[in-house]
Amino acid sequence: CLAPRLLTCFIFHDVDHLPEDSRNMYSCPDQPRHMAVAIDKWNYRMPYSGYFGGIVALRREHYEKINGVSNEFWGWGGEDDDMRRWIVEQGLKITRYNTEIARYKTIKHEKAARNPERRKILKEGNKRSETDGLSNVSYKIISSEENDLYSNITVFLQKTIEV
């Protein structure tokens, strides 16, 4: 289940990244867009060629096509790489602005603990892409706020404990 049908663009945004250039448009183009191409904490370079973290924009039809994102990731790390793999597996092409436009400043904060299971979950990602995501997510809407330029929907998620 997804948010109301009027929502056509989904932007996943790390809270510690601030855009530096007003030409970096927050929109959803014809293909998924990786928006955080040049981040100050990595000297305005991507940490590795397949990096897909920080800020990502997807149209609703792309998000539905890839079955959303995995529900297996809790804590920091791995979920962005998993999403990238699902996008590529579905034949979508990742687009990026150039590094002069897609620039971000990182707000300094205490580093979160890495998810110790991230590598194992990533390794099994292609096995789960059809059964893990929108098809099995369970949530409760806590609040919903509609604004002119965006909607903010707060949900409650509970980690499923496997027995």
Tab-separated table of N, CA and C in Angstrom:
chain	number	residue	atom	x	y	z
A	1	CYS	N	0.842	-1.180	0.000
A	1	CYS	CA	0.000	0.000	0.000
A	1	CYS	C	0.893	1.252	0.000
A	2	LEU	N	0.544	2.197	-0.822
A	2	LEU	CA	1.277	3.457	-0.893
A	2	LEU	C	0.374	4.604	-0.468
A	3	ALA	N	0.992	5.743	-0.314
A	3	ALA	CA	0.297	6.971	0.048
A	3	ALA	C	-0.759	7.299	-1.008
A	4	PRO	N	-1.592	8.283	-0.742
A	4	PRO	CA	-2.656	8.645	-1.699
A	4	PRO	C	-2.138	8.794	-3.124
A	5	ARG	N	-2.989	8.469	-4.095
A	5	ARG	CA	-2.639	8.463	-5.513
A	5	ARG	C	-2.099	9.797	-6.013
A	6	LEU	N	-2.437	10.905	-5.373
A	6	LEU	CA	-1.964	12.194	-5.859
A	6	LEU	C	-0.459	12.360	-5.677
A	7	LEU	N	0.160	11.524	-4.870
A	7	LEU	CA	1.608	11.595	-4.685
A	7	LEU	C	2.285	10.856	-5.833
A	8	THR	N	3.029	11.595	-6.640
A	8	THR	CA	3.635	11.023	-7.829
A	8	THR	C	5.154	10.987	-7.780
A	9	CYS	N	5.752	11.647	-6.796
A	9	CYS	CA	7.199	11.747	-6.710
A	9	CYS	C	7.626	11.484	-5.272
A	10	PHE	N	8.591	10.580	-5.101
A	10	PHE	CA	9.088	10.238	-3.769
A	10	PHE	C	10.561	10.606	-3.690
A	11	ILE	N	10.921	11.406	-2.683
A	11	ILE	CA	12.315	11.790	-2.497
A	11	ILE	C	12.763	11.290	-1.131
A	12	PHE	N	13.772	10.435	-1.149
A	12	PHE	CA	14.359	9.893	0.074
A	12	PHE	C	15.573	10.755	0.384
A	13	HIS	N	15.577	11.382	1.555
A	13	HIS	CA	16.564	12.421	1.849
A	13	HIS	C	17.168	12.219	3.228
A	14	ASP	N	18.485	11.983	3.273
A	14	ASP	CA	19.168	11.939	4.564
A	14	ASP	C	19.013	13.307	5.223
A	15	VAL	N	18.677	13.326	6.491
A	15	VAL	CA	18.409	14.592	7.179
A	15	VAL	C	19.655	15.435	7.404
A	16	ASP	N	20.834	14.843	7.247
A	16	ASP	CA	22.062	15.601	7.513
A	16	ASP	C	22.680	16.229	6.259
A	17	HIS	N	21.977	16.224	5.140
A	17	HIS	CA	22.491	16.820	3.900
A	17	HIS	C	21.689	18.072	3.538
A	18	LEU	N	22.405	19.174	3.284
A	18	LEU	CA	21.780	20.428	2.869
A	18	LEU	C	22.257	20.784	1.463
A	19	PRO	N	21.317	21.069	0.543
A	19	PRO	CA	21.732	21.425	-0.818
A	19	PRO	C	22.470	22.759	-0.843
A	20	GLU	N	23.481	22.850	-1.712
A	20	GLU	CA	24.275	24.075	-1.845
A	20	GLU	C	23.904	24.890	-3.077
A	21	ASP	N	23.222	24.295	-4.049
A	21	ASP	CA	22.960	24.964	-5.321
A	21	ASP	C	21.467	24.928	-5.625
A	22	SER	N	20.878	26.078	-5.869
A	22	SER	CA	19.434	26.160	-6.121
A	22	SER	C	19.026	25.570	-7.474
A	23	ARG	N	19.984	25.265	-8.331
A	23	ARG	CA	19.662	24.606	-9.611
A	23	ARG	C	19.402	23.110	-9.427
A	24	ASN	N	19.699	22.585	-8.253
A	24	ASN	CA	19.476	21.173	-7.944
A	24	ASN	C	17.987	20.989	-7.658
A	25	MET	N	17.227	20.751	-8.720
A	25	MET	CA	15.764	20.692	-8.621
A	25	MET	C	15.279	19.406	-7.941
A	26	TYR	N	14.408	19.586	-6.971
A	26	TYR	CA	13.793	18.460	-6.277
A	26	TYR	C	12.547	18.058	-7.056
A	27	SER	N	12.751	17.171	-8.009
A	27	SER	CA	11.679	16.680	-8.861
A	27	SER	C	12.004	15.250	-9.247
A	28	CYS	N	11.073	14.613	-9.922
A	28	CYS	CA	11.283	13.235	-10.361
A	28	CYS	C	11.261	13.183	-11.885
A	29	PRO	N	12.423	13.018	-12.499
A	29	PRO	CA	12.492	12.954	-13.964
A	29	PRO	C	12.024	11.599	-14.495
A	30	ASP	N	12.241	11.371	-15.787
A	30	ASP	CA	11.788	10.142	-16.449
A	30	ASP	C	12.424	8.872	-15.900
A	31	GLN	N	13.588	8.988	-15.276
A	31	GLN	CA	14.282	7.846	-14.686
A	31	GLN	C	14.673	8.219	-13.251
A	32	PRO	N	14.925	7.241	-12.391
A	32	PRO	CA	15.333	7.547	-11.013
A	32	PRO	C	16.568	8.453	-11.003
A	33	ARG	N	16.580	9.407	-10.074
A	33	ARG	CA	17.696	10.349	-9.988
A	33	ARG	C	18.413	10.214	-8.653
A	34	HIS	N	19.735	10.057	-8.734
A	34	HIS	CA	20.575	10.154	-7.555
A	34	HIS	C	20.962	11.616	-7.450
A	35	MET	N	20.568	12.277	-6.368
A	35	MET	CA	20.746	13.722	-6.264
A	35	MET	C	22.003	14.137	-5.515
A	36	ALA	N	22.480	13.326	-4.596
A	36	ALA	CA	23.639	13.688	-3.765
A	36	ALA	C	24.926	13.181	-4.400
A	37	VAL	N	25.331	13.814	-5.485
A	37	VAL	CA	26.485	13.371	-6.254
A	37	VAL	C	27.795	13.904	-5.674
A	38	ALA	N	27.762	15.111	-5.128
A	38	ALA	CA	28.979	15.756	-4.614
A	38	ALA	C	28.721	16.248	-3.191
A	39	ILE	N	29.285	15.548	-2.210
A	39	ILE	CA	29.062	15.867	-0.802
A	39	ILE	C	30.375	16.313	-0.176
A	40	ASP	N	30.307	17.378	0.608
A	40	ASP	CA	31.525	17.969	1.178
A	40	ASP	C	32.350	16.980	1.995
A	41	LYS	N	31.695	16.091	2.742
A	41	LYS	CA	32.452	15.175	3.606
A	41	LYS	C	33.302	14.181	2.819
A	42	TRP	N	33.028	14.044	1.506
A	42	TRP	CA	33.848	13.197	0.638
A	42	TRP	C	34.556	14.052	-0.418
A	43	ASN	N	34.860	15.282	-0.065
A	43	ASN	CA	35.552	16.210	-0.970
A	43	ASN	C	34.834	16.357	-2.309
A	44	TYR	N	33.515	16.356	-2.247
A	44	TYR	CA	32.655	16.544	-3.419
A	44	TYR	C	32.868	15.487	-4.502
A	45	ARG	N	33.142	14.273	-4.064
A	45	ARG	CA	33.245	13.117	-4.951
A	45	ARG	C	32.402	12.000	-4.380
A	46	MET	N	31.964	11.095	-5.252
A	46	MET	CA	31.224	9.942	-4.751
A	46	MET	C	32.215	8.975	-4.117
A	47	PRO	N	31.842	8.359	-2.985
A	47	PRO	CA	32.771	7.458	-2.297
A	47	PRO	C	33.107	6.200	-3.103
A	48	TYR	N	32.229	5.771	-4.015
A	48	TYR	CA	32.484	4.663	-4.929
A	48	TYR	C	31.555	4.829	-6.121
A	49	SER	N	31.892	4.221	-7.247
A	49	SER	CA	31.196	4.491	-8.515
A	49	SER	C	29.707	4.165	-8.481
A	50	GLY	N	29.299	3.144	-7.753
A	50	GLY	CA	27.891	2.770	-7.701
A	50	GLY	C	27.114	3.423	-6.574
A	51	TYR	N	27.714	4.417	-5.926
A	51	TYR	CA	27.070	5.066	-4.776
A	51	TYR	C	25.694	5.605	-5.157
A	52	PHE	N	24.714	5.345	-4.311
A	52	PHE	CA	23.334	5.751	-4.579
A	52	PHE	C	22.675	6.274	-3.302
A	53	GLY	N	23.474	6.848	-2.404
A	53	GLY	CA	22.936	7.272	-1.114
A	53	GLY	C	22.708	8.761	-1.010
A	54	GLY	N	22.250	9.164	0.157
A	54	GLY	CA	22.053	10.576	0.475
A	54	GLY	C	20.682	11.085	0.110
A	55	ILE	N	20.467	11.346	-1.169
A	55	ILE	CA	19.177	11.836	-1.651
A	55	ILE	C	18.873	11.151	-2.978
A	56	VAL	N	17.674	10.573	-3.064
A	56	VAL	CA	17.244	9.839	-4.243
A	56	VAL	C	15.812	10.250	-4.574
A	57	ALA	N	15.536	10.462	-5.863
A	57	ALA	CA	14.195	10.826	-6.317
A	57	ALA	C	13.664	9.755	-7.271
A	58	LEU	N	12.443	9.286	-7.003
A	58	LEU	CA	11.806	8.259	-7.834
A	58	LEU	C	10.357	8.623	-8.107
A	59	ARG	N	9.922	8.410	-9.336
A	59	ARG	CA	8.501	8.538	-9.640
A	59	ARG	C	7.749	7.377	-8.993
A	60	ARG	N	6.482	7.604	-8.778
A	60	ARG	CA	5.638	6.569	-8.169
A	60	ARG	C	5.710	5.258	-8.955
A	61	GLU	N	5.617	5.341	-10.280
A	61	GLU	CA	5.612	4.107	-11.084
A	61	GLU	C	6.939	3.355	-10.973
A	62	HIS	N	8.046	4.084	-10.780
A	62	HIS	CA	9.341	3.419	-10.585
A	62	HIS	C	9.379	2.726	-9.223
A	63	TYR	N	8.886	3.431	-8.213
A	63	TYR	CA	8.875	2.878	-6.855
A	63	TYR	C	8.017	1.613	-6.794
A	64	GLU	N	6.881	1.634	-7.465
A	64	GLU	CA	6.013	0.458	-7.504
A	64	GLU	C	6.657	-0.666	-8.315
A	65	LYS	N	7.327	-0.311	-9.411
A	65	LYS	CA	7.966	-1.318	-10.261
A	65	LYS	C	9.044	-2.088	-9.519
A	66	ILE	N	9.811	-1.395	-8.656
A	66	ILE	CA	10.880	-2.083	-7.921
A	66	ILE	C	10.383	-2.690	-6.607
A	67	ASN	N	9.083	-2.579	-6.331
A	67	ASN	CA	8.473	-3.097	-5.105
A	67	ASN	C	8.969	-2.324	-3.874
A	68	GLY	N	9.201	-1.020	-4.040
A	68	GLY	CA	9.604	-0.194	-2.904
A	68	GLY	C	11.013	-0.499	-2.450
A	69	VAL	N	11.219	-0.446	-1.158
A	69	VAL	CA	12.531	-0.732	-0.564
A	69	VAL	C	12.396	-1.879	0.426
A	70	SER	N	13.504	-2.495	0.715
A	70	SER	CA	13.513	-3.642	1.622
A	70	SER	C	13.061	-3.250	3.029
A	71	ASN	N	12.370	-4.154	3.663
A	71	ASN	CA	11.961	-3.987	5.065
A	71	ASN	C	12.936	-4.691	6.010
A	72	GLU	N	14.011	-5.211	5.471
A	72	GLU	CA	14.994	-5.950	6.264
A	72	GLU	C	16.051	-5.058	6.905
A	73	PHE	N	16.198	-3.836	6.411
A	73	PHE	CA	17.251	-2.949	6.914
A	73	PHE	C	16.741	-2.126	8.091
A	74	TRP	N	17.429	-2.242	9.208
A	74	TRP	CA	17.152	-1.437	10.398
A	74	TRP	C	18.498	-0.910	10.878
A	75	GLY	N	18.582	0.367	11.138
A	75	GLY	CA	19.860	0.960	11.494
A	75	GLY	C	20.517	1.527	10.249
A	76	TRP	N	21.770	1.919	10.368
A	76	TRP	CA	22.466	2.602	9.291
A	76	TRP	C	23.191	1.626	8.372
A	77	GLY	N	23.045	1.838	7.057
A	77	GLY	CA	23.890	1.169	6.090
A	77	GLY	C	23.263	0.069	5.267
A	78	GLY	N	23.511	0.165	3.955
A	78	GLY	CA	23.148	-0.900	3.036
A	78	GLY	C	21.871	-0.698	2.251
A	79	GLU	N	20.907	0.010	2.827
A	79	GLU	CA	19.600	0.132	2.177
A	79	GLU	C	19.685	0.856	0.836
A	80	ASP	N	20.563	1.850	0.720
A	80	ASP	CA	20.700	2.589	-0.536
A	80	ASP	C	21.265	1.698	-1.641
A	81	ASP	N	22.272	0.898	-1.309
A	81	ASP	CA	22.854	-0.017	-2.294
A	81	ASP	C	21.841	-1.073	-2.727
A	82	ASP	N	21.027	-1.524	-1.789
A	82	ASP	CA	19.992	-2.503	-2.098
A	82	ASP	C	18.969	-1.891	-3.056
A	83	MET	N	18.537	-0.660	-2.791
A	83	MET	CA	17.580	0.018	-3.662
A	83	MET	C	18.167	0.181	-5.070
A	84	ARG	N	19.428	0.560	-5.144
A	84	ARG	CA	20.090	0.724	-6.444
A	84	ARG	C	20.044	-0.586	-7.232
A	85	ARG	N	20.346	-1.687	-6.570
A	85	ARG	CA	20.328	-2.989	-7.249
A	85	ARG	C	18.934	-3.296	-7.786
A	86	TRP	N	17.903	-3.042	-6.992
A	86	TRP	CA	16.537	-3.322	-7.433
A	86	TRP	C	16.173	-2.453	-8.635
A	87	ILE	N	16.625	-1.200	-8.644
A	87	ILE	CA	16.356	-0.287	-9.761
A	87	ILE	C	17.002	-0.820	-11.036
A	88	VAL	N	18.255	-1.199	-10.943
A	88	VAL	CA	18.991	-1.707	-12.103
A	88	VAL	C	18.375	-3.019	-12.592
A	89	GLU	N	17.990	-3.908	-11.658
A	89	GLU	CA	17.373	-5.194	-12.038
A	89	GLU	C	16.086	-5.001	-12.831
A	90	GLN	N	15.386	-3.904	-12.574
A	90	GLN	CA	14.130	-3.637	-13.277
A	90	GLN	C	14.342	-2.872	-14.587
A	91	GLY	N	15.590	-2.687	-14.978
A	91	GLY	CA	15.882	-2.053	-16.260
A	91	GLY	C	15.776	-0.535	-16.270
A	92	LEU	N	15.717	0.068	-15.091
A	92	LEU	CA	15.669	1.530	-15.018
A	92	LEU	C	17.090	2.080	-15.042
A	93	LYS	N	17.225	3.306	-15.516
A	93	LYS	CA	18.541	3.931	-15.628
A	93	LYS	C	18.658	5.033	-14.582
A	94	ILE	N	19.719	5.022	-13.819
A	94	ILE	CA	19.936	6.045	-12.794
A	94	ILE	C	20.548	7.275	-13.453
A	95	THR	N	19.936	8.428	-13.196
A	95	THR	CA	20.448	9.692	-13.732
A	95	THR	C	21.048	10.512	-12.599
A	96	ARG	N	21.907	11.462	-12.969
A	96	ARG	CA	22.539	12.343	-11.978
A	96	ARG	C	22.757	13.712	-12.598
A	97	TYR	N	22.602	14.753	-11.780
A	97	TYR	CA	23.072	16.071	-12.188
A	97	TYR	C	24.590	16.056	-12.142
A	98	ASN	N	25.218	17.053	-12.781
A	98	ASN	CA	26.679	17.122	-12.694
A	98	ASN	C	27.093	17.610	-11.305
A	99	THR	N	28.363	17.442	-10.995
A	99	THR	CA	28.865	17.731	-9.644
A	99	THR	C	28.862	19.219	-9.293
A	100	GLU	N	28.704	20.083	-10.268
A	100	GLU	CA	28.612	21.518	-9.973
A	100	GLU	C	27.227	21.881	-9.451
A	101	ILE	N	26.238	21.064	-9.756
A	101	ILE	CA	24.852	21.327	-9.335
A	101	ILE	C	24.460	20.471	-8.132
A	102	ALA	N	24.760	19.189	-8.178
A	102	ALA	CA	24.311	18.233	-7.151
A	102	ALA	C	25.268	18.226	-5.964
A	103	ARG	N	25.418	19.381	-5.319
A	103	ARG	CA	26.370	19.560	-4.214
A	103	ARG	C	25.619	19.690	-2.890
A	104	TYR	N	26.177	19.040	-1.862
A	104	TYR	CA	25.549	19.062	-0.539
A	104	TYR	C	26.578	19.294	0.552
A	105	LYS	N	26.129	19.958	1.581
A	105	LYS	CA	26.897	20.171	2.806
A	105	LYS	C	26.338	19.201	3.839
A	106	THR	N	27.208	18.591	4.611
A	106	THR	CA	26.778	17.648	5.642
A	106	THR	C	26.770	18.340	6.995
A	107	ILE	N	25.664	18.223	7.696
A	107	ILE	CA	25.575	18.741	9.055
A	107	ILE	C	26.343	17.776	9.956
A	108	LYS	N	27.232	18.296	10.740
A	108	LYS	CA	28.032	17.451	11.639
A	108	LYS	C	27.132	16.878	12.736
A	109	HIS	N	27.319	15.599	13.016
A	109	HIS	CA	26.534	14.920	14.048
A	109	HIS	C	27.280	13.668	14.487
A	110	GLU	N	26.793	13.087	15.562
A	110	GLU	CA	27.370	11.836	16.040
A	110	GLU	C	27.023	10.726	15.060
A	111	LYS	N	27.994	9.921	14.704
A	111	LYS	CA	27.785	8.852	13.742
A	111	LYS	C	26.898	7.752	14.322
A	112	ALA	N	25.954	7.300	13.513
A	112	ALA	CA	25.073	6.210	13.928
A	112	ALA	C	25.811	4.882	13.834
A	113	ALA	N	25.377	3.928	14.629
A	113	ALA	CA	25.976	2.590	14.597
A	113	ALA	C	25.587	1.894	13.300
A	114	ARG	N	26.547	1.214	12.689
A	114	ARG	CA	26.277	0.470	11.460
A	114	ARG	C	25.400	-0.741	11.744
A	115	ASN	N	24.577	-1.074	10.785
A	115	ASN	CA	23.763	-2.269	10.872
A	115	ASN	C	24.689	-3.477	10.696
A	116	PRO	N	24.853	-4.298	11.724
A	116	PRO	CA	25.790	-5.429	11.619
A	116	PRO	C	25.358	-6.480	10.593
A	117	GLU	N	24.096	-6.482	10.209
A	117	GLU	CA	23.567	-7.467	9.259
A	117	GLU	C	23.565	-6.967	7.819
A	118	ARG	N	24.011	-5.715	7.583
A	118	ARG	CA	23.842	-5.091	6.271
A	118	ARG	C	24.472	-5.890	5.121
A	119	ARG	N	25.659	-6.424	5.318
A	119	ARG	CA	26.318	-7.161	4.231
A	119	ARG	C	25.557	-8.445	3.890
A	120	LYS	N	25.091	-9.146	4.897
A	120	LYS	CA	24.311	-10.373	4.681
A	120	LYS	C	23.000	-10.050	3.956
A	121	ILE	N	22.316	-9.004	4.396
A	121	ILE	CA	21.053	-8.619	3.762
A	121	ILE	C	21.291	-8.197	2.319
A	122	LEU	N	22.344	-7.429	2.086
A	122	LEU	CA	22.685	-7.000	0.722
A	122	LEU	C	22.957	-8.194	-0.186
A	123	LYS	N	23.689	-9.162	0.320
A	123	LYS	CA	24.054	-10.341	-0.461
A	123	LYS	C	22.810	-11.097	-0.935
A	124	GLU	N	21.749	-11.081	-0.117
A	124	GLU	CA	20.520	-11.809	-0.436
A	124	GLU	C	19.483	-10.940	-1.138
A	125	GLY	N	19.834	-9.697	-1.460
A	125	GLY	CA	18.885	-8.730	-2.011
A	125	GLY	C	18.158	-9.161	-3.257
A	126	ASN	N	18.869	-9.765	-4.209
A	126	ASN	CA	18.211	-10.164	-5.452
A	126	ASN	C	17.212	-11.296	-5.242
A	127	LYS	N	17.348	-12.058	-4.161
A	127	LYS	CA	16.403	-13.135	-3.859
A	127	LYS	C	15.096	-12.585	-3.280
A	128	ARG	N	15.157	-11.387	-2.701
A	128	ARG	CA	14.012	-10.836	-1.981
A	128	ARG	C	13.234	-9.773	-2.746
A	129	SER	N	13.728	-9.303	-3.877
A	129	SER	CA	13.170	-8.105	-4.502
A	129	SER	C	11.676	-8.197	-4.844
A	130	GLU	N	11.152	-9.379	-5.056
A	130	GLU	CA	9.725	-9.498	-5.382
A	130	GLU	C	8.848	-9.707	-4.156
A	131	THR	N	9.431	-10.154	-3.047
A	131	THR	CA	8.624	-10.488	-1.873
A	131	THR	C	8.872	-9.580	-0.675
A	132	ASP	N	9.883	-8.726	-0.769
A	132	ASP	CA	10.254	-7.842	0.340
A	132	ASP	C	10.156	-6.411	-0.152
A	133	GLY	N	9.338	-5.610	0.472
A	133	GLY	CA	9.164	-4.221	0.035
A	133	GLY	C	7.723	-3.799	0.217
A	134	LEU	N	7.155	-3.183	-0.814
A	134	LEU	CA	5.750	-2.767	-0.744
A	134	LEU	C	4.827	-3.965	-0.537
A	135	SER	N	5.232	-5.102	-1.090
A	135	SER	CA	4.373	-6.290	-1.038
A	135	SER	C	4.211	-6.862	0.365
A	136	ASN	N	5.096	-6.497	1.311
A	136	ASN	CA	4.938	-7.065	2.650
A	136	ASN	C	5.105	-6.050	3.777
A	137	VAL	N	5.088	-4.772	3.460
A	137	VAL	CA	5.259	-3.762	4.510
A	137	VAL	C	3.954	-3.608	5.313
A	138	SER	N	4.114	-3.377	6.596
A	138	SER	CA	2.980	-3.142	7.477
A	138	SER	C	3.282	-1.876	8.273
A	139	TYR	N	2.362	-0.921	8.241
A	139	TYR	CA	2.580	0.352	8.928
A	139	TYR	C	1.252	0.968	9.349
A	140	LYS	N	1.351	1.953	10.226
A	140	LYS	CA	0.185	2.703	10.671
A	140	LYS	C	0.505	4.183	10.462
A	141	ILE	N	-0.396	4.901	9.795
A	141	ILE	CA	-0.193	6.335	9.581
A	141	ILE	C	-0.464	7.068	10.893
A	142	ILE	N	0.529	7.810	11.361
A	142	ILE	CA	0.430	8.582	12.597
A	142	ILE	C	-0.111	9.981	12.301
A	143	SER	N	0.427	10.611	11.256
A	143	SER	CA	-0.050	11.935	10.849
A	143	SER	C	0.232	12.140	9.371
A	144	SER	N	-0.526	13.048	8.768
A	144	SER	CA	-0.359	13.362	7.360
A	144	SER	C	-0.573	14.854	7.188
A	145	GLU	N	0.366	15.517	6.521
A	145	GLU	CA	0.294	16.955	6.316
A	145	GLU	C	0.520	17.261	4.841
A	146	GLU	N	-0.465	17.917	4.207
A	146	GLU	CA	-0.362	18.295	2.800
A	146	GLU	C	0.059	19.754	2.718
A	147	ASN	N	1.117	20.018	1.954
A	147	ASN	CA	1.602	21.370	1.720
A	147	ASN	C	1.609	21.638	0.219
A	148	ASP	N	1.838	22.883	-0.171
A	148	ASP	CA	1.854	23.218	-1.595
A	148	ASP	C	2.927	22.455	-2.358
A	149	LEU	N	4.101	22.300	-1.780
A	149	LEU	CA	5.221	21.698	-2.494
A	149	LEU	C	5.559	20.286	-2.058
A	150	TYR	N	5.009	19.830	-0.962
A	150	TYR	CA	5.336	18.490	-0.487
A	150	TYR	C	4.258	17.989	0.463
A	151	SER	N	4.295	16.692	0.726
A	151	SER	CA	3.445	16.053	1.730
A	151	SER	C	4.366	15.393	2.738
A	152	ASN	N	4.002	15.472	4.000
A	152	ASN	CA	4.773	14.823	5.054
A	152	ASN	C	3.864	13.799	5.726
A	153	ILE	N	4.201	12.535	5.556
A	153	ILE	CA	3.408	11.455	6.132
A	153	ILE	C	4.291	10.731	7.138
A	154	THR	N	3.873	10.738	8.394
A	154	THR	CA	4.617	10.067	9.455
A	154	THR	C	3.934	8.738	9.742
A	155	VAL	N	4.727	7.661	9.716
A	155	VAL	CA	4.161	6.339	9.932
A	155	VAL	C	4.878	5.636	11.078
A	156	PHE	N	4.219	4.642	11.636
A	156	PHE	CA	4.808	3.773	12.646
A	156	PHE	C	5.115	2.440	11.960
A	157	LEU	N	6.370	2.039	12.055
A	157	LEU	CA	6.807	0.744	11.543
A	157	LEU	C	7.268	-0.098	12.716
A	158	GLN	N	7.002	-1.365	12.643
A	158	GLN	CA	7.491	-2.261	13.686
A	158	GLN	C	8.288	-3.370	13.033
A	159	LYS	N	9.479	-3.575	13.534
A	159	LYS	CA	10.338	-4.629	13.001
A	159	LYS	C	9.708	-5.986	13.294
A	160	THR	N	9.609	-6.789	12.255
A	160	THR	CA	9.086	-8.137	12.421
A	160	THR	C	10.197	-9.018	12.972
A	161	ILE	N	9.902	-9.728	14.025
A	161	ILE	CA	10.877	-10.621	14.629
A	161	ILE	C	10.626	-12.018	14.106
A	162	GLU	N	11.659	-12.573	13.456
A	162	GLU	CA	11.535	-13.920	12.906
A	162	GLU	C	11.780	-14.934	14.012
A	163	VAL	N	10.965	-15.989	14.008
A	163	VAL	CA	11.082	-17.046	15.015
A	163	VAL	C	11.736	-18.257	14.416
